[in-house]
Amino acid sequence: MATHTHQHDHDHEHGHYHPPHDSLPPSSYSDPGAESLNQALRSGFNVLRVLMIALLLAYAASGWFKINPNEQGLIVRFGKLRENAAADSQMPSRNVFGPGSHFSLPDPFDQKIRVSIASETFRDERFCFQIMPDNRGKSLESIMPQVEKLTPGVQGAMFSGDRNLSHAVFTLEYRVTNAEKFVRNVGEDVREDAQRLLRHFADDAVTRVAAGLQVERLLRQGKTDQADFALDVRRQINEMLAQFDAGLEVNKVTPDTIEPGMVRQAFLGVTRVQNEAKQAEAEARAERE
């Protein structure tokens, strides 16, 4: 009878390792370094969010448009002037904004334009001999050159109705009256753009007015006549500005005139004789009375 021996080495050693229960990591385990990184990222995002909100608020606030006293403002939106809903009768047009704060869209949606309406002065030397920079502010008598003939393009002069020549420097006082018309038809720079236009109109006005007067009425000896000459020049300039729709107005024209150097003494001699004749005539009338 055969005897079967069964080796039951059932030690359950089938390649399965079962660690002890107390060696397993807890389910709530987290890496301290990763947690610190997450907190830093969250803090950075919060700071960035606050900065973005602050920048958006600052950008929106930049749309406020402040116009100072002695200024008129315009707001251009997509190429068109925005209408001022609060404009009153003191504003020259519905598109002009007066002093104060006005809301507008931030750049580049709205373009804000400020135009000074304060009085400015402009000096026109086109009808005078060449004045060097060091001589500006001096009297014409002290700096007038003694030349036998004038050089066109260098030494300017007025040509009067009696075919006489005289020199003159004109000081114009002007200001912007309507910012909308000025920006539309002239430009945005009150000094450069306005003075370029005024120089052209002043030259034309002086030429026209002087051509209809005798030289004595252009010179400084006759104060009343010279005042009329200045008023006529101012009127002519303002008429041309109105036709051009420039939004500009000349308030005052002050001429400083003098005879050409080589004939000045002859002019003064004639003036002296005329004054003496008038004085003698007045004395004779007084004696007769």
PDB file of C-alpha atoms in Angstrom, residues 122 124 127 158 168-173 198-213 217-218 225-242 249-257:
ATOM      1  CA  PHE A 122       1.129 139.677 -30.423  1.00  0.00           C
ATOM      2  CA  ASP A 124       3.856 142.459 -35.609  1.00  0.00           C
ATOM      3  CA  PHE A 127       6.079 146.955 -41.442  1.00  0.00           C
ATOM      4  CA  MET A 158       3.795 151.179 -44.843  1.00  0.00           C
ATOM      5  CA  ALA A 168       5.554 150.783 -37.781  1.00  0.00           C
ATOM      6  CA  VAL A 169       5.443 148.092 -35.105  1.00  0.00           C
ATOM      7  CA  PHE A 170       1.966 146.937 -34.094  1.00  0.00           C
ATOM      8  CA  THR A 171       1.016 145.338 -30.780  1.00  0.00           C
ATOM      9  CA  LEU A 172      -2.249 143.410 -30.941  1.00  0.00           C
ATOM     10  CA  GLU A 173      -4.202 142.342 -27.874  1.00  0.00           C
ATOM     11  CA  LEU A 198      -3.485 137.290 -37.010  1.00  0.00           C
ATOM     12  CA  ARG A 199      -0.195 138.070 -38.743  1.00  0.00           C
ATOM     13  CA  HIS A 200      -1.807 137.444 -42.113  1.00  0.00           C
ATOM     14  CA  PHE A 201      -4.958 139.454 -41.335  1.00  0.00           C
ATOM     15  CA  ALA A 202      -3.034 142.316 -39.684  1.00  0.00           C
ATOM     16  CA  ASP A 203      -0.779 142.714 -42.712  1.00  0.00           C
ATOM     17  CA  ASP A 204      -3.783 142.914 -44.989  1.00  0.00           C
ATOM     18  CA  ALA A 205      -5.663 145.359 -42.729  1.00  0.00           C
ATOM     19  CA  VAL A 206      -2.686 147.708 -42.261  1.00  0.00           C
ATOM     20  CA  THR A 207      -2.006 147.759 -46.000  1.00  0.00           C
ATOM     21  CA  ARG A 208      -5.614 148.601 -46.807  1.00  0.00           C
ATOM     22  CA  VAL A 209      -6.075 151.280 -44.145  1.00  0.00           C
ATOM     23  CA  ALA A 210      -2.697 152.973 -44.727  1.00  0.00           C
ATOM     24  CA  ALA A 211      -3.343 153.170 -48.455  1.00  0.00           C
ATOM     25  CA  GLY A 212      -6.323 155.439 -47.819  1.00  0.00           C
ATOM     26  CA  LEU A 213      -4.628 157.916 -45.465  1.00  0.00           C
ATOM     27  CA  ARG A 217      -2.222 160.492 -40.065  1.00  0.00           C
ATOM     28  CA  LEU A 218      -0.109 157.340 -39.697  1.00  0.00           C
ATOM     29  CA  ASP A 225      -5.371 160.686 -36.263  1.00  0.00           C
ATOM     30  CA  GLN A 226      -3.236 157.777 -35.135  1.00  0.00           C
ATOM     31  CA  ALA A 227      -5.977 156.612 -32.772  1.00  0.00           C
ATOM     32  CA  ASP A 228      -8.402 156.597 -35.691  1.00  0.00           C
ATOM     33  CA  PHE A 229      -5.830 154.675 -37.734  1.00  0.00           C
ATOM     34  CA  ALA A 230      -5.495 152.024 -35.000  1.00  0.00           C
ATOM     35  CA  LEU A 231      -9.279 151.719 -34.635  1.00  0.00           C
ATOM     36  CA  ASP A 232      -9.673 151.256 -38.389  1.00  0.00           C
ATOM     37  CA  VAL A 233      -7.002 148.535 -38.422  1.00  0.00           C
ATOM     38  CA  ARG A 234      -8.697 146.764 -35.491  1.00  0.00           C
ATOM     39  CA  ARG A 235     -12.098 146.956 -37.183  1.00  0.00           C
ATOM     40  CA  GLN A 236     -10.712 145.522 -40.418  1.00  0.00           C
ATOM     41  CA  ILE A 237      -9.014 142.628 -38.616  1.00  0.00           C
ATOM     42  CA  ASN A 238     -12.155 141.738 -36.646  1.00  0.00           C
ATOM     43  CA  GLU A 239     -14.253 141.804 -39.819  1.00  0.00           C
ATOM     44  CA  MET A 240     -11.901 139.317 -41.461  1.00  0.00           C
ATOM     45  CA  LEU A 241     -11.873 137.134 -38.337  1.00  0.00           C
ATOM     46  CA  ALA A 242     -15.682 137.102 -38.325  1.00  0.00           C
ATOM     47  CA  GLU A 249     -11.346 138.858 -31.404  1.00  0.00           C
ATOM     48  CA  VAL A 250      -8.798 141.666 -31.353  1.00  0.00           C
ATOM     49  CA  ASN A 251      -9.457 143.965 -28.405  1.00  0.00           C
ATOM     50  CA  LYS A 252      -6.802 146.591 -29.031  1.00  0.00           C
ATOM     51  CA  VAL A 253      -4.251 147.666 -31.640  1.00  0.00           C
ATOM     52  CA  THR A 254      -1.335 149.870 -30.572  1.00  0.00           C
ATOM     53  CA  PRO A 255       0.874 151.226 -33.383  1.00  0.00           C
ATOM     54  CA  ASP A 256       4.391 152.608 -32.883  1.00  0.00           C
ATOM     55  CA  THR A 257       5.254 154.543 -36.032  1.00  0.00           C
TER      56      THR A 257
END
